[in-house]
Amino acid sequence: MSDDQVLPMYQKIKEHILEHIANGDWQPNQKLPSENEISAILNISRMTVNRAFKELTEEGYLFREKGAGTFVATPFQLNPFFELIPIAQEIAIEGRKFSTEIIKMNVVENLERHELHFYDVDQEKVFYSEIIYLSEGIPIQFEKRYVLASFAPNYLKEQFKRDCSTTYLQKLSTVLSQKHTLEAVIPDEKLRTILKVDDHVACFKICEKLQYKNKLISYAEQYYPASRYKFHSKI
């Protein structure tokens, strides 16, 4: 049975809308057909269409205006309420020099251990990178990232001299959604060596998930030394 046959109808409507947005068929601030119009065209219940619209609005892809209808969200509106700014932009905000040290860039050989992150990765090729981001030559973030090759086929060719990996992936699609979790951790010896911090210094750990059309396309773990880093965000 194909994935399309398995998907519920409201999910098919969501993917149909997201495909039009990703292809540029529907531009930011463009009004969508009404729920009643889509219901009549597809011969499905209005409640099914309403659920698709409601979820896409909650996810930031659409916005509604009372009495006017439903519209495609602009790239700014696609940002969540609290969004962490990519490290390259963080360093620019501080007015400092951005640079990188690439430790690893390779194709993942054994995908089984990564099924926790990529639920449907069986037939997918996955890239892996380890990168140190520096501010004025001082390590400010160490990142381990997994990326679906189908989304970013040229990822392994990038040197990230101007942009970090998050910014690079965001430029490939304006409709990426982001999820972050933040925690404080005690770095092990390897991480202390990479970040050049003393034994007593804690680190911030951010787990970042980037999704395209409700599919995870990248998972990253990012470590920041608490002694020399402060967060900036968009609200």
mmCIF file of C-alpha atoms in Angstrom:
data_model
loop_
_atom_site.group_PDB
_atom_site.id
_atom_site.type_symbol
_atom_site.label_atom_id
_atom_site.label_comp_id
_atom_site.label_asym_id
_atom_site.label_seq_id
_atom_site.Cartn_x
_atom_site.Cartn_y
_atom_site.Cartn_z
ATOM 1 C CA MET A 1 0.000 0.000 0.000
ATOM 2 C CA SER A 2 1.402 3.437 -0.933
ATOM 3 C CA ASP A 3 1.950 6.231 1.590
ATOM 4 C CA ASP A 4 -0.699 8.281 -0.210
ATOM 5 C CA GLN A 5 -3.300 5.567 0.405
ATOM 6 C CA VAL A 6 -2.369 5.356 4.101
ATOM 7 C CA LEU A 7 -2.539 9.093 4.804
ATOM 8 C CA PRO A 8 -5.827 10.456 6.197
ATOM 9 C CA MET A 9 -7.659 12.935 3.979
ATOM 10 C CA TYR A 10 -6.850 16.016 6.073
ATOM 11 C CA GLN A 11 -3.146 15.149 5.856
ATOM 12 C CA LYS A 12 -3.383 14.837 2.056
ATOM 13 C CA ILE A 13 -4.938 18.317 1.943
ATOM 14 C CA LYS A 14 -2.099 19.686 4.107
ATOM 15 C CA GLU A 15 0.556 18.177 1.829
ATOM 16 C CA HIS A 16 -1.264 19.498 -1.249
ATOM 17 C CA ILE A 17 -1.230 23.030 0.188
ATOM 18 C CA LEU A 18 2.405 22.794 1.315
ATOM 19 C CA GLU A 19 3.445 21.579 -2.130
ATOM 20 C CA HIS A 20 1.822 24.606 -3.772
ATOM 21 C CA ILE A 21 3.607 26.914 -1.307
ATOM 22 C CA ALA A 22 6.975 25.204 -1.757
ATOM 23 C CA ASN A 23 6.666 25.341 -5.567
ATOM 24 C CA GLY A 24 5.823 29.037 -5.469
ATOM 25 C CA ASP A 25 2.341 28.500 -6.910
ATOM 26 C CA TRP A 26 0.855 30.230 -3.870
ATOM 27 C CA GLN A 27 2.794 33.286 -2.755
ATOM 28 C CA PRO A 28 2.959 34.906 0.714
ATOM 29 C CA ASN A 29 -0.253 36.811 1.549
ATOM 30 C CA GLN A 30 -2.124 35.092 -1.287
ATOM 31 C CA LYS A 31 -5.680 34.123 -0.361
ATOM 32 C CA LEU A 32 -6.547 30.427 -0.496
ATOM 33 C CA PRO A 33 -9.862 29.005 -1.722
ATOM 34 C CA SER A 34 -12.402 28.893 1.069
ATOM 35 C CA GLU A 35 -13.127 25.775 3.107
ATOM 36 C CA ASN A 36 -16.506 25.442 1.391
ATOM 37 C CA GLU A 37 -14.926 25.740 -2.072
ATOM 38 C CA ILE A 38 -12.316 23.064 -1.369
ATOM 39 C CA SER A 39 -14.967 20.863 0.236
ATOM 40 C CA ALA A 40 -17.146 21.084 -2.877
ATOM 41 C CA ILE A 41 -14.269 20.573 -5.340
ATOM 42 C CA LEU A 42 -12.902 17.492 -3.556
ATOM 43 C CA ASN A 43 -16.296 16.190 -2.430
ATOM 44 C CA ILE A 44 -15.200 15.898 1.212
ATOM 45 C CA SER A 45 -16.580 17.285 4.438
ATOM 46 C CA ARG A 46 -15.919 20.890 5.388
ATOM 47 C CA MET A 47 -14.727 19.692 8.813
ATOM 48 C CA THR A 48 -11.895 17.778 7.142
ATOM 49 C CA VAL A 49 -10.761 20.898 5.295
ATOM 50 C CA ASN A 50 -11.128 22.938 8.476
ATOM 51 C CA ARG A 51 -8.785 20.581 10.338
ATOM 52 C CA ALA A 52 -6.131 20.890 7.622
ATOM 53 C CA PHE A 53 -6.397 24.699 7.634
ATOM 54 C CA LYS A 54 -6.353 24.811 11.445
ATOM 55 C CA GLU A 55 -3.210 22.667 11.744
ATOM 56 C CA LEU A 56 -1.345 24.577 9.023
ATOM 57 C CA THR A 57 -2.246 27.832 10.760
ATOM 58 C CA GLU A 58 -0.966 26.518 14.102
ATOM 59 C CA GLU A 59 2.247 25.381 12.384
ATOM 60 C CA GLY A 60 2.748 28.851 10.900
ATOM 61 C CA TYR A 61 2.224 28.107 7.210
ATOM 62 C CA LEU A 62 -1.096 29.971 6.956
ATOM 63 C CA PHE A 63 -2.828 32.834 8.750
ATOM 64 C CA ARG A 64 -6.465 33.793 8.997
ATOM 65 C CA GLU A 65 -8.221 37.138 8.998
ATOM 66 C CA LYS A 66 -11.741 37.231 10.338
ATOM 67 C CA GLY A 67 -14.213 37.928 7.579
ATOM 68 C CA ALA A 68 -11.510 37.898 4.884
ATOM 69 C CA GLY A 69 -10.328 34.286 4.641
ATOM 70 C CA THR A 70 -7.167 32.207 4.915
ATOM 71 C CA PHE A 71 -3.841 33.335 3.470
ATOM 72 C CA VAL A 72 -0.317 32.021 2.906
ATOM 73 C CA ALA A 73 1.979 33.227 5.678
ATOM 74 C CA THR A 74 5.002 35.353 4.824
ATOM 75 C CA PRO A 75 8.486 33.970 5.680
ATOM 76 C CA PHE A 76 8.524 36.196 8.780
ATOM 77 C CA GLN A 77 5.235 34.781 9.963
ATOM 78 C CA LEU A 78 6.572 31.274 9.470
ATOM 79 C CA ASN A 79 8.897 31.818 12.441
ATOM 80 C CA PRO A 80 7.695 30.389 15.756
ATOM 81 C CA PHE A 81 6.964 32.712 18.696
ATOM 82 C CA PHE A 82 10.449 32.116 20.121
ATOM 83 C CA GLU A 83 13.113 31.290 17.553
ATOM 84 C CA LEU A 84 16.792 30.774 18.189
ATOM 85 C CA ILE A 85 18.923 32.708 15.737
ATOM 86 C CA PRO A 86 21.507 30.689 13.750
ATOM 87 C CA ILE A 87 25.028 30.970 15.159
ATOM 88 C CA ALA A 88 26.405 32.846 12.127
ATOM 89 C CA GLN A 89 23.837 35.591 12.708
ATOM 90 C CA GLU A 90 24.501 35.510 16.460
ATOM 91 C CA ILE A 91 28.166 36.297 15.841
ATOM 92 C CA ALA A 92 27.239 39.032 13.346
ATOM 93 C CA ILE A 93 24.998 40.643 15.980
ATOM 94 C CA GLU A 94 28.025 40.861 18.247
ATOM 95 C CA GLY A 95 30.025 42.483 15.420
ATOM 96 C CA ARG A 96 32.630 39.737 15.509
ATOM 97 C CA LYS A 97 34.434 37.644 12.874
ATOM 98 C CA PHE A 98 32.779 34.334 11.982
ATOM 99 C CA SER A 99 34.801 31.263 10.984
ATOM 100 C CA THR A 100 34.487 27.470 10.996
ATOM 101 C CA GLU A 101 36.514 24.318 11.479
ATOM 102 C CA ILE A 102 35.049 21.240 9.784
ATOM 103 C CA ILE A 103 35.876 18.036 11.644
ATOM 104 C CA LYS A 104 33.755 15.557 9.690
ATOM 105 C CA MET A 105 31.621 15.576 6.532
ATOM 106 C CA ASN A 106 30.516 12.130 5.395
ATOM 107 C CA VAL A 107 27.697 9.771 4.415
ATOM 108 C CA VAL A 108 26.239 7.786 7.322
ATOM 109 C CA GLU A 109 26.985 4.098 6.777
ATOM 110 C CA ASN A 110 24.753 2.548 9.444
ATOM 111 C CA LEU A 111 21.306 4.116 9.541
ATOM 112 C CA GLU A 112 19.771 1.853 12.186
ATOM 113 C CA ARG A 113 21.051 3.876 15.130
ATOM 114 C CA HIS A 114 19.437 7.039 13.707
ATOM 115 C CA GLU A 115 15.901 5.668 13.354
ATOM 116 C CA LEU A 116 14.990 7.528 16.546
ATOM 117 C CA HIS A 117 15.372 10.783 14.617
ATOM 118 C CA PHE A 118 14.429 9.758 11.071
ATOM 119 C CA TYR A 119 11.378 7.559 11.358
ATOM 120 C CA ASP A 120 11.130 6.689 7.652
ATOM 121 C CA VAL A 121 14.809 6.639 6.741
ATOM 122 C CA ASP A 122 14.986 3.061 5.393
ATOM 123 C CA GLN A 123 15.667 3.989 1.782
ATOM 124 C CA GLU A 124 17.198 7.419 2.400
ATOM 125 C CA LYS A 125 20.827 8.505 2.255
ATOM 126 C CA VAL A 126 21.863 10.578 5.265
ATOM 127 C CA PHE A 127 24.785 13.017 5.542
ATOM 128 C CA TYR A 128 26.640 13.711 8.783
ATOM 129 C CA SER A 129 28.782 16.664 9.817
ATOM 130 C CA GLU A 130 30.750 17.840 12.827
ATOM 131 C CA ILE A 131 31.573 21.543 12.730
ATOM 132 C CA ILE A 132 33.101 24.014 15.167
ATOM 133 C CA TYR A 133 31.886 27.598 14.816
ATOM 134 C CA LEU A 134 34.246 30.298 16.057
ATOM 135 C CA SER A 135 33.899 33.944 17.046
ATOM 136 C CA GLU A 136 37.149 35.862 16.607
ATOM 137 C CA GLY A 137 38.932 32.506 16.478
ATOM 138 C CA ILE A 138 37.413 31.262 19.760
ATOM 139 C CA PRO A 139 35.081 28.197 19.697
ATOM 140 C CA ILE A 140 31.525 29.280 20.427
ATOM 141 C CA GLN A 141 29.542 26.254 19.189
ATOM 142 C CA PHE A 142 30.216 22.610 18.373
ATOM 143 C CA GLU A 143 27.567 21.020 16.172
ATOM 144 C CA LYS A 144 26.788 17.436 15.170
ATOM 145 C CA ARG A 145 24.219 17.324 12.367
ATOM 146 C CA TYR A 146 22.367 14.721 10.291
ATOM 147 C CA VAL A 147 20.777 15.785 6.988
ATOM 148 C CA LEU A 148 18.661 13.900 4.456
ATOM 149 C CA ALA A 149 20.588 13.866 1.184
ATOM 150 C CA SER A 150 17.358 14.108 -0.795
ATOM 151 C CA PHE A 151 16.730 17.561 0.692
ATOM 152 C CA ALA A 152 20.302 18.905 0.525
ATOM 153 C CA PRO A 153 22.190 16.866 -2.118
ATOM 154 C CA ASN A 154 25.187 19.255 -2.138
ATOM 155 C CA TYR A 155 25.552 19.467 1.640
ATOM 156 C CA LEU A 156 28.895 17.645 1.792
ATOM 157 C CA LYS A 157 30.416 20.117 -0.673
ATOM 158 C CA GLU A 158 29.761 23.127 1.560
ATOM 159 C CA GLN A 159 32.621 24.814 3.429
ATOM 160 C CA PHE A 160 30.361 27.052 5.579
ATOM 161 C CA LYS A 161 32.725 30.002 5.395
ATOM 162 C CA ARG A 162 29.921 32.583 5.569
ATOM 163 C CA ASP A 163 26.845 30.724 6.801
ATOM 164 C CA CYS A 164 26.311 28.037 9.397
ATOM 165 C CA SER A 165 24.547 24.805 8.476
ATOM 166 C CA THR A 166 21.185 25.973 9.827
ATOM 167 C CA THR A 167 21.212 29.064 7.610
ATOM 168 C CA TYR A 168 22.331 26.991 4.613
ATOM 169 C CA LEU A 169 19.384 24.600 5.019
ATOM 170 C CA GLN A 170 16.915 27.441 5.596
ATOM 171 C CA LYS A 171 17.952 28.983 2.282
ATOM 172 C CA LEU A 172 16.948 25.780 0.471
ATOM 173 C CA SER A 173 13.309 26.291 1.474
ATOM 174 C CA THR A 174 11.365 29.177 3.013
ATOM 175 C CA VAL A 175 8.818 26.796 4.546
ATOM 176 C CA LEU A 176 11.053 24.898 6.952
ATOM 177 C CA SER A 177 9.635 24.574 10.437
ATOM 178 C CA GLN A 178 11.926 24.457 13.463
ATOM 179 C CA LYS A 179 11.778 22.814 16.868
ATOM 180 C CA HIS A 180 14.356 23.306 19.626
ATOM 181 C CA THR A 181 14.955 21.877 23.074
ATOM 182 C CA LEU A 182 17.455 23.425 25.482
ATOM 183 C CA GLU A 183 19.250 21.909 28.457
ATOM 184 C CA ALA A 184 22.383 22.445 30.538
ATOM 185 C CA VAL A 185 25.005 19.681 30.410
ATOM 186 C CA ILE A 186 28.430 18.930 31.849
ATOM 187 C CA PRO A 187 30.799 18.418 28.887
ATOM 188 C CA ASP A 188 32.936 15.286 28.670
ATOM 189 C CA GLU A 189 36.662 15.457 27.997
ATOM 190 C CA LYS A 190 36.249 15.353 24.206
ATOM 191 C CA LEU A 191 33.767 18.239 24.200
ATOM 192 C CA ARG A 192 35.907 20.283 26.604
ATOM 193 C CA THR A 193 38.863 19.833 24.257
ATOM 194 C CA ILE A 194 36.849 20.870 21.196
ATOM 195 C CA LEU A 195 35.384 23.965 22.877
ATOM 196 C CA LYS A 196 38.604 24.703 24.796
ATOM 197 C CA VAL A 197 36.922 25.103 28.165
ATOM 198 C CA ASP A 198 37.993 24.199 31.695
ATOM 199 C CA ASP A 199 36.642 21.253 33.669
ATOM 200 C CA HIS A 200 34.233 23.343 35.760
ATOM 201 C CA VAL A 201 32.492 25.051 32.790
ATOM 202 C CA ALA A 202 28.982 23.858 31.878
ATOM 203 C CA CYS A 203 27.511 23.913 28.361
ATOM 204 C CA PHE A 204 24.156 24.659 26.808
ATOM 205 C CA LYS A 205 22.911 21.825 24.612
ATOM 206 C CA ILE A 206 20.337 22.543 21.919
ATOM 207 C CA CYS A 207 18.636 19.805 19.939
ATOM 208 C CA GLU A 208 17.360 21.220 16.659
ATOM 209 C CA LYS A 209 14.854 19.581 14.337
ATOM 210 C CA LEU A 210 14.129 21.025 10.894
ATOM 211 C CA GLN A 211 11.049 19.792 9.046
ATOM 212 C CA TYR A 212 9.822 20.188 5.497
ATOM 213 C CA LYS A 213 6.189 19.332 4.745
ATOM 214 C CA ASN A 214 5.916 17.576 8.124
ATOM 215 C CA LYS A 215 8.962 15.412 7.368
ATOM 216 C CA LEU A 216 12.158 15.629 9.405
ATOM 217 C CA ILE A 217 15.007 16.627 7.078
ATOM 218 C CA SER A 218 17.700 17.458 9.635
ATOM 219 C CA TYR A 219 18.537 16.765 13.254
ATOM 220 C CA ALA A 220 21.370 18.530 15.101
ATOM 221 C CA GLU A 221 22.951 18.678 18.542
ATOM 222 C CA GLN A 222 24.640 22.009 19.262
ATOM 223 C CA TYR A 223 26.860 22.706 22.272
ATOM 224 C CA TYR A 224 27.708 26.187 23.574
ATOM 225 C CA PRO A 225 30.163 26.995 26.394
ATOM 226 C CA ALA A 226 28.144 28.827 29.045
ATOM 227 C CA SER A 227 31.180 30.868 30.066
ATOM 228 C CA ARG A 228 31.397 32.751 26.763
ATOM 229 C CA TYR A 229 27.957 32.629 25.182
ATOM 230 C CA LYS A 230 24.589 34.347 25.546
ATOM 231 C CA PHE A 231 21.487 33.674 23.487
ATOM 232 C CA HIS A 232 19.744 36.053 21.101
ATOM 233 C CA SER A 233 16.249 35.288 19.827
ATOM 234 C CA LYS A 234 13.423 36.540 17.654
ATOM 235 C CA ILE A 235 10.102 37.108 19.417
#
